[in-house]
Short mmCIF file of C-alpha atoms and ligand atoms in Angstrom, two decimals:
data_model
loop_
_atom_site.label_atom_id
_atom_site.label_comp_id
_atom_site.label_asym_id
_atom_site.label_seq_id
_atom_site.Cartn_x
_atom_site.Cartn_y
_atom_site.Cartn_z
CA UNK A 1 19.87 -5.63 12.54
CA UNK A 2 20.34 -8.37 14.95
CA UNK A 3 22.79 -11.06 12.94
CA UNK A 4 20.62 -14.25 13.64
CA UNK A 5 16.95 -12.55 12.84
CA UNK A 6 15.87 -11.87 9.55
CA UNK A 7 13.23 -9.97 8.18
CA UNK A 8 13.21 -10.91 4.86
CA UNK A 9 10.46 -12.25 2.73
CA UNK A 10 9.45 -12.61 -0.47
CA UNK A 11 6.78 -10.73 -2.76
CA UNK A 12 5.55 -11.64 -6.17
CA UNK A 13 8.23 -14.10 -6.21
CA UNK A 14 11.15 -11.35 -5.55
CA UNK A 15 13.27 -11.59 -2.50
CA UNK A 16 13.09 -8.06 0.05
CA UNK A 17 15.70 -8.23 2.19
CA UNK A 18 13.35 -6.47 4.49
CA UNK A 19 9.59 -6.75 4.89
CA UNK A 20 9.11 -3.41 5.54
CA UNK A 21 8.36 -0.55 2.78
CA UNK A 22 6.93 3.11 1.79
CA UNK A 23 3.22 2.44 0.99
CA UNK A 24 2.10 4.32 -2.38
CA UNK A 25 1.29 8.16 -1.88
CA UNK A 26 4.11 9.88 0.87
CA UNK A 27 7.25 11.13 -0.44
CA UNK A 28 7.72 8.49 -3.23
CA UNK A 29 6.91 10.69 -6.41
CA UNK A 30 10.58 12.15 -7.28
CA UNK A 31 13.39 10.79 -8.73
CA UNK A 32 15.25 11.79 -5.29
CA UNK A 33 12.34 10.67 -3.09
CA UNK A 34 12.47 7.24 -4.69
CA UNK A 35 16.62 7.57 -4.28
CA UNK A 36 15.94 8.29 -0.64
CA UNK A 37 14.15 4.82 0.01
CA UNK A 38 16.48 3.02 -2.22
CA UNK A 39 19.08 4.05 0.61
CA UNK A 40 17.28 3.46 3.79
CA UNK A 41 16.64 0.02 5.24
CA UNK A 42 13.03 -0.25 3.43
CA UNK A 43 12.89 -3.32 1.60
CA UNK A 44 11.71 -2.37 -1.46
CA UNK A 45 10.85 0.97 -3.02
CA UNK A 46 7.19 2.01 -4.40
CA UNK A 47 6.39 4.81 -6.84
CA UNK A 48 3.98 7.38 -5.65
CA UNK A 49 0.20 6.34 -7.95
CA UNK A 50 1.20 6.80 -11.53
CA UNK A 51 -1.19 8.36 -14.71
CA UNK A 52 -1.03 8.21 -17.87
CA UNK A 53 -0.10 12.42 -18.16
CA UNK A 54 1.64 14.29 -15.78
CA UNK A 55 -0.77 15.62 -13.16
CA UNK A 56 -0.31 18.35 -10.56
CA UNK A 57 -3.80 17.21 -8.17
CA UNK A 58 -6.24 18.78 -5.77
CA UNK A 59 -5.59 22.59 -4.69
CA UNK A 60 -3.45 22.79 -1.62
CA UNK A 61 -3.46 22.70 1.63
CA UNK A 62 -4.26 19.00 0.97
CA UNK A 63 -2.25 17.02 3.24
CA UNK A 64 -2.78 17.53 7.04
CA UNK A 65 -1.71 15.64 10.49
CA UNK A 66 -3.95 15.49 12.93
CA UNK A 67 -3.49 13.84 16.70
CA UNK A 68 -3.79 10.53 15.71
CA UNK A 69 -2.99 9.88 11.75
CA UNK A 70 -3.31 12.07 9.14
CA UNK A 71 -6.12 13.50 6.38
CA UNK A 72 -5.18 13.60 2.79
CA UNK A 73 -6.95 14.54 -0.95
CA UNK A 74 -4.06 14.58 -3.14
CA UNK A 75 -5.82 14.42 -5.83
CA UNK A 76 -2.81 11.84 -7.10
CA UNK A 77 -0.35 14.75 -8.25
CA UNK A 78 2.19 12.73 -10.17
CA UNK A 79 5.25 13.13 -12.72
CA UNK A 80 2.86 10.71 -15.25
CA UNK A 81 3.52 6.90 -15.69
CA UNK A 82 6.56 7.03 -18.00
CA UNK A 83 8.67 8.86 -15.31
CA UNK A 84 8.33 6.08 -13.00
CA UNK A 85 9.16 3.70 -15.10
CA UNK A 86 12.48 5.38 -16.57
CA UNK A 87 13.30 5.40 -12.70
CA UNK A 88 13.06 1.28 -12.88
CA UNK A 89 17.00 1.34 -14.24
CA UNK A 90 18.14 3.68 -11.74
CA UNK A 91 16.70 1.37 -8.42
CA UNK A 92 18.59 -1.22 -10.06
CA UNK A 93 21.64 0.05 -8.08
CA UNK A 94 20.08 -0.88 -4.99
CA UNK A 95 19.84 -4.59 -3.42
CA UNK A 96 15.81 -4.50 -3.16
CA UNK A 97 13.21 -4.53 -5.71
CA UNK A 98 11.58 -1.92 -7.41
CA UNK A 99 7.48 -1.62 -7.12
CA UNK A 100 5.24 0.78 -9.36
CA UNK A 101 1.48 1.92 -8.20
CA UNK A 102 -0.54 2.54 -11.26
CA UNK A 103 -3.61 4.48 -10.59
CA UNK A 104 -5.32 5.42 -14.30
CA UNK A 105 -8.21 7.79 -14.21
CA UNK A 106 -10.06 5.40 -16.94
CA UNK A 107 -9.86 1.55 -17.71
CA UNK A 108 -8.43 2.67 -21.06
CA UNK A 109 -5.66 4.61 -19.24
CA UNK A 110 -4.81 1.38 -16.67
CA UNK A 111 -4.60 -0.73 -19.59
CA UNK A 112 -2.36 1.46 -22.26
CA UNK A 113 0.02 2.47 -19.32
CA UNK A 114 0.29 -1.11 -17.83
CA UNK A 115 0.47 -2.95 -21.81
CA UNK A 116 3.25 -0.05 -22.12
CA UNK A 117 5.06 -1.43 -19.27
CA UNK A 118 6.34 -4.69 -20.82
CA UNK A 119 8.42 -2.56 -22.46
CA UNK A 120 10.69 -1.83 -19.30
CA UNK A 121 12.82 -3.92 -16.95
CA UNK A 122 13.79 -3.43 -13.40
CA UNK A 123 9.86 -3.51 -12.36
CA UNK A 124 9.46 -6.01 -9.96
CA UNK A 125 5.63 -5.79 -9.93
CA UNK A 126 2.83 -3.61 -10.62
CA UNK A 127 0.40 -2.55 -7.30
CA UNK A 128 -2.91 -1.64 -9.69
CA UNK A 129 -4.16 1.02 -6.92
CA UNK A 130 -8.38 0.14 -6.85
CA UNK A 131 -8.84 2.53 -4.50
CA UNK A 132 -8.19 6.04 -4.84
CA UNK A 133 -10.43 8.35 -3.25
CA UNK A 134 -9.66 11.62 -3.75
CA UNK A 135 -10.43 12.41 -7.38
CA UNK A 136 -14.02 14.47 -7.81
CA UNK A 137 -16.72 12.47 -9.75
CA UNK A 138 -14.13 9.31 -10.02
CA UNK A 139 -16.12 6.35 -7.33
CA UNK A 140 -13.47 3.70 -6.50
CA UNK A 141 -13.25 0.76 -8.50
CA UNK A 142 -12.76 -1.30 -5.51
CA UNK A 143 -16.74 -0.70 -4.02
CA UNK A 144 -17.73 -2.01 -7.41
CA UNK A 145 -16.76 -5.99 -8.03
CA UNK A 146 -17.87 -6.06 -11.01
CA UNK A 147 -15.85 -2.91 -12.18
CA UNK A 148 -12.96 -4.72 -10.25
CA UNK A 149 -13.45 -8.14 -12.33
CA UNK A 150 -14.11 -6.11 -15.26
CA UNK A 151 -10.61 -4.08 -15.20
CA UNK A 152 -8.84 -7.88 -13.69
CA UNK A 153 -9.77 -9.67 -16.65
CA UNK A 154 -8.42 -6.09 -18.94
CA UNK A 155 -5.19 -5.55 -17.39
CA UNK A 156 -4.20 -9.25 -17.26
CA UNK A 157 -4.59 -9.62 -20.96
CA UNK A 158 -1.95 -7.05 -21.82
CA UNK A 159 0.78 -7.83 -18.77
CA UNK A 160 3.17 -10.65 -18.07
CA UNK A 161 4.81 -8.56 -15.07
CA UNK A 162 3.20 -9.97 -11.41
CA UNK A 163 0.57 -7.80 -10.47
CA UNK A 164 -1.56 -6.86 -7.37
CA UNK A 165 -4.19 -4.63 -6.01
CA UNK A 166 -4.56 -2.31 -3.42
CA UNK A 167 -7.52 -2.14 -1.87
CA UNK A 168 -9.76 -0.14 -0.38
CA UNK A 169 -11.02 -1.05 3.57
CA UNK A 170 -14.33 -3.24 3.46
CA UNK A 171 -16.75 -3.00 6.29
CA UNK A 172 -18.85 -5.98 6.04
CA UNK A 173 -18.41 -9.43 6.18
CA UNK A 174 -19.99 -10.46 2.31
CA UNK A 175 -18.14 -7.63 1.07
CA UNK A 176 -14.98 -9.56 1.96
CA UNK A 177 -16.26 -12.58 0.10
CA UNK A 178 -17.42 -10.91 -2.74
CA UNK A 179 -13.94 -9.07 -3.55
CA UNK A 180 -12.07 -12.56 -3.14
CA UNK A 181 -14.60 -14.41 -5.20
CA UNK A 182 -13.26 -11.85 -7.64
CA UNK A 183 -9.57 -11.68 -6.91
CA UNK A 184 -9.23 -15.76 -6.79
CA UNK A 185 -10.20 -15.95 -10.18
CA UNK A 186 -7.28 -14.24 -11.45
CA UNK A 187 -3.20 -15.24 -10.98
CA UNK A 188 -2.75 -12.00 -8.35
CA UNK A 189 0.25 -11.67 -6.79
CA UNK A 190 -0.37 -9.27 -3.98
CA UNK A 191 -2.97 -7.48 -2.38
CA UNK A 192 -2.71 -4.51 -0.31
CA UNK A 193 -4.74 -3.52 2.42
CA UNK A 194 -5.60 -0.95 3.16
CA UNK A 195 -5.55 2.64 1.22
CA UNK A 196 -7.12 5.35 3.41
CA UNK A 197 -10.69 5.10 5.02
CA UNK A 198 -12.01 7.24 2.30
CA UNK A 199 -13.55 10.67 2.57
CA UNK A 200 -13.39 11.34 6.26
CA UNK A 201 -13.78 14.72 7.61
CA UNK A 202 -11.66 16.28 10.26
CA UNK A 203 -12.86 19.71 12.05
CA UNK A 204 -10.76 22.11 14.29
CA UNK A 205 -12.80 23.31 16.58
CA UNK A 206 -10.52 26.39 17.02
CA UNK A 207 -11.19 27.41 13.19
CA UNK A 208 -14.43 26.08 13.17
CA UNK A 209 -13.23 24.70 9.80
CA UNK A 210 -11.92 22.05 8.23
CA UNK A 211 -8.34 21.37 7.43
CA UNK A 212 -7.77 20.74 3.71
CA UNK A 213 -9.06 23.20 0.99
CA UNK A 214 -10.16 20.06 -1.36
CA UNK A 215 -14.00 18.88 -1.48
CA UNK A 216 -15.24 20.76 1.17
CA UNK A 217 -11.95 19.34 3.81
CA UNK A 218 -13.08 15.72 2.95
CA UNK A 219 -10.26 13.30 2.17
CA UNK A 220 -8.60 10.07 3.06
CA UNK A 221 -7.54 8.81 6.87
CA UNK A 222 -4.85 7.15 7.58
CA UNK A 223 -2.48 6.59 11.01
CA UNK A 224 -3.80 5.20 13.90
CA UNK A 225 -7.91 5.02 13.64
CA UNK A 226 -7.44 2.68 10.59
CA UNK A 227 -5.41 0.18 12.36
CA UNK A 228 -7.96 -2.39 13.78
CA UNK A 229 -9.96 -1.47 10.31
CA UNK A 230 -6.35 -2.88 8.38
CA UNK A 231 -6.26 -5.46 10.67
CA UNK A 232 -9.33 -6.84 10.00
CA UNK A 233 -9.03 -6.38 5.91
CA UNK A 234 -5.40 -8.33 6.43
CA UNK A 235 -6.86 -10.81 8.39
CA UNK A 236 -9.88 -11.59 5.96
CA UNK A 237 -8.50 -11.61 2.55
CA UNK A 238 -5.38 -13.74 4.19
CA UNK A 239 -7.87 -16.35 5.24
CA UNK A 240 -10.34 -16.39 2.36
CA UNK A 241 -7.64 -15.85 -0.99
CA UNK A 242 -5.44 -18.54 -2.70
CA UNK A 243 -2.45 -19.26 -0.48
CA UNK A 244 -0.36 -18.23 -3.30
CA UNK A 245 -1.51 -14.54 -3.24
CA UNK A 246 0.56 -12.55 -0.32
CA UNK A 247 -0.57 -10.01 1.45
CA UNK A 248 0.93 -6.82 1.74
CA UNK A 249 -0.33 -4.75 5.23
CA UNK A 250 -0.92 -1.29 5.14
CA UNK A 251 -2.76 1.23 7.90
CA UNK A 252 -1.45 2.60 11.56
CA UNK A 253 1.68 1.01 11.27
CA UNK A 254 3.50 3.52 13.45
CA UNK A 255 6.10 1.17 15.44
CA UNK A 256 7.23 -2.75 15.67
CA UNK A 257 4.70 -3.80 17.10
CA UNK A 258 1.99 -2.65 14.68
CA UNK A 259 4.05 -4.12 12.57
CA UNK A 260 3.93 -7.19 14.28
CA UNK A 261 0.58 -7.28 14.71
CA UNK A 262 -0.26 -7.00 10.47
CA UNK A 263 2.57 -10.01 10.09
CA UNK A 264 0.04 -11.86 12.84
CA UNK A 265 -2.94 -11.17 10.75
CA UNK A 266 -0.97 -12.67 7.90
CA UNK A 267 0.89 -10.19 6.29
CA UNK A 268 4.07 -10.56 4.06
CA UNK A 269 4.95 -7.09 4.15
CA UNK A 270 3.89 -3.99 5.76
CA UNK A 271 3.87 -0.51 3.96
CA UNK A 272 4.60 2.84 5.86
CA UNK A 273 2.19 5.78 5.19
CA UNK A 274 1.36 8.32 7.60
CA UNK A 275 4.38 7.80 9.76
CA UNK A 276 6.87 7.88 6.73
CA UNK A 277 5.00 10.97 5.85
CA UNK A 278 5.69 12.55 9.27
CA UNK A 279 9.30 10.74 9.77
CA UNK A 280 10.86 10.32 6.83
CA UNK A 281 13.26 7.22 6.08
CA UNK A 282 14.22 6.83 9.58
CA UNK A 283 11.09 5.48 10.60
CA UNK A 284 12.21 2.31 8.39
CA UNK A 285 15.27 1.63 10.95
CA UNK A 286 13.56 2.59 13.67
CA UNK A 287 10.55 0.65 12.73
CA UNK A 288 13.23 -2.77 11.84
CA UNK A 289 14.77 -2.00 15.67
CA UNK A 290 11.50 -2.30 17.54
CA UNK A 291 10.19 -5.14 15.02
CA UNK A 292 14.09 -7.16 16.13
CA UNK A 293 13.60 -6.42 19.16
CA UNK A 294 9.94 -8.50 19.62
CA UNK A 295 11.00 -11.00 18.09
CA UNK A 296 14.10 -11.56 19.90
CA UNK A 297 12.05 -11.49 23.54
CA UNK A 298 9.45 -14.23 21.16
CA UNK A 299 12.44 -16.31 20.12
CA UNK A 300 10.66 -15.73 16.32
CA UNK A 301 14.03 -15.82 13.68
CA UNK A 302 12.28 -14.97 10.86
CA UNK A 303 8.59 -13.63 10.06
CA UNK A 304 7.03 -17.07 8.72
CA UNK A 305 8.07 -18.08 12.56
CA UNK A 306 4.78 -16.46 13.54
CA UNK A 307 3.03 -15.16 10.39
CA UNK A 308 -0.92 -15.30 9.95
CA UNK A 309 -0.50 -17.01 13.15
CA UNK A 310 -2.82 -15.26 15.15
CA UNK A 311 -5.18 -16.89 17.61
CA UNK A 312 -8.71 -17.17 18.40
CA UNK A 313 -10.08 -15.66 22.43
CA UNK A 314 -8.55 -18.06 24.79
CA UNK A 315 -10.15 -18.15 27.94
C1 DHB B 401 -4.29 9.55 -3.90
C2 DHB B 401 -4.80 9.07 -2.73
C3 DHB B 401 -4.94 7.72 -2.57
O1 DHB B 401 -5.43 7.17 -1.42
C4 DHB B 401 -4.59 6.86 -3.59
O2 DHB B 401 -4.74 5.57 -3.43
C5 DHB B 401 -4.08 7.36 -4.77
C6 DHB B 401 -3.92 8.71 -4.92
C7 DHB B 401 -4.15 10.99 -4.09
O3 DHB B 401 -5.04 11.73 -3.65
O4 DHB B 401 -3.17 11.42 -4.73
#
């Protein structure tokens, strides 16, 4: 890293010596995939979507790349919530915070496995995912606002730990408004967007089929079609939540400059999915280099230098 920039920032009131992390989902669900990210330049580390059992998910093939992003329905396979937080004292070895997604199949579940987590340290914060699409007769919780403020005002009772959300892509401008009408009344820390543009379908022409076995091949995009859609949920909930509550980007970010462009939009942080899927950890450093390297030719130190900064058409 280039001695006089910095891309550090701070989350939920944690320091990351690095605003760039592993979203939820990609090669974050064992004990050595989580030691992987503690090593790389990522700036924090975030468990794979935790349950309250053990689950092994959809029927494979259920992951595919396509030319531009990827199509997944996991069906959140997952060592069950308890692993993830026993791994809490291991990341303590490394100099960045420790994240767990929690992703209960019920309300009940959400609120027994996040009450359960006072009992551990070394969590820096809990991402409560809202949004998973990928499990058979389960709608997401984010679609529904009054679900949402119905599982907020649950899950804050029983946690003092910072929380935040990840959320699912909106598509219309009162749907925006509605979910932060919701989110401001609560002390959220973060708020992730996106997760996947749920249930997409992708067809090879060649098999005339589809290219996961789950649901008839429907299943979650991600990579490079979701990027403007990211943008655009970044941009919103950055301009319409309390200025307190950070906002963690997530969707296409393939290089620095997408990068760049969700710190524009607002964002704190930006999560790796697709690309950290296809890459591995060296997409982290490679990701850092090109990020440097922008802001160098900008003359930006540090992210707040140009962060939600982004400007109307000028003419
Ligand atoms: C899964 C997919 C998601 O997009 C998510 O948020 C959680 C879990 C999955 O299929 O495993």
């Amino acid at each position: 890293m280039t001695p006089d920039i910095s891309l550090a920032t701070i989350i939920a009131d944690t320091d990351l010596p690095c605003c760039i992390y592993n979203a939820s989902g990609p090669r974050c669900s064992t004990e050595e995939e989580l030691h992987a990210i503690g090593e790389s330049v990522a700036g924090a580390i975030l468990s794979k979507s935790a349950t309250l059992q053990k689950r092994e998910g959809n029927e494979k093939p259920r992951y595919a790349d396509t030319p531009w992003g990827s199509i997944n329905s996991m069906g959140l396979p997952n060592e069950g919530y308890e692993y993830y937080a026993a791994f809490a004292a291991q990341a303590s070895q490394y100099d960045k915070p420790y994240f767990m997604s929690v992703s209960g199949m019920s309300l009940d579940e959400n609120v027994k496995i996040i009450s359960d987590l006072e009992n551990y340290e070394g969590i820096a914060g809990i991402e409560l995912n809202l949004s998973c699409p990928n499990v058979p007769g389960k709608p997401q919780t984010g679609y529904d606002f009054e679900q949402s403020r119905h599982t907020l005002e649950a899950v804050f009772a029983v946690t003092t730990k910072p929380l935040g959300v990840k959320l699912p892509p909106y598509f219309d401008i009162p749907h925006f408004q509605m979910m932060a009408d919701v989110l401001n009344d609560f002390p959220i820390a973060f708020v992730t967007c996106i997760n996947s543009v749920g249930n997409g379908l992708v067809v090879d022409p060649a098999t005339e089929g589809v290219l996961i076995k789950p649901k008839q091949g429907f299943g979650g995009i991600g990579g490079d079609f979701v990027k403007p859609t990211a943008l655009a949920n970044v941009r919103q909930f950055y301009t319409l939540l309390n200025k307190n509550v950070s906002i963690i980007g997530c969707g296409g970010i393939k290089s620095g400059q997408d990068a760049f462009e969700h710190i524009l939009c607002g964002a704190s942080a930006v999560q790796i999915g697709t690309r950290f899927m296809q890459e591995g950890t060296p997409c982290f450093e490679r990701i850092v280099s090109e990020l440097t390297e922008i802001m160098q030719k900008k003359n930006y130190r540090n992210i707040e230098a140009f962060k939600g900064k982004l400007k109307d058409y000028q003419s």
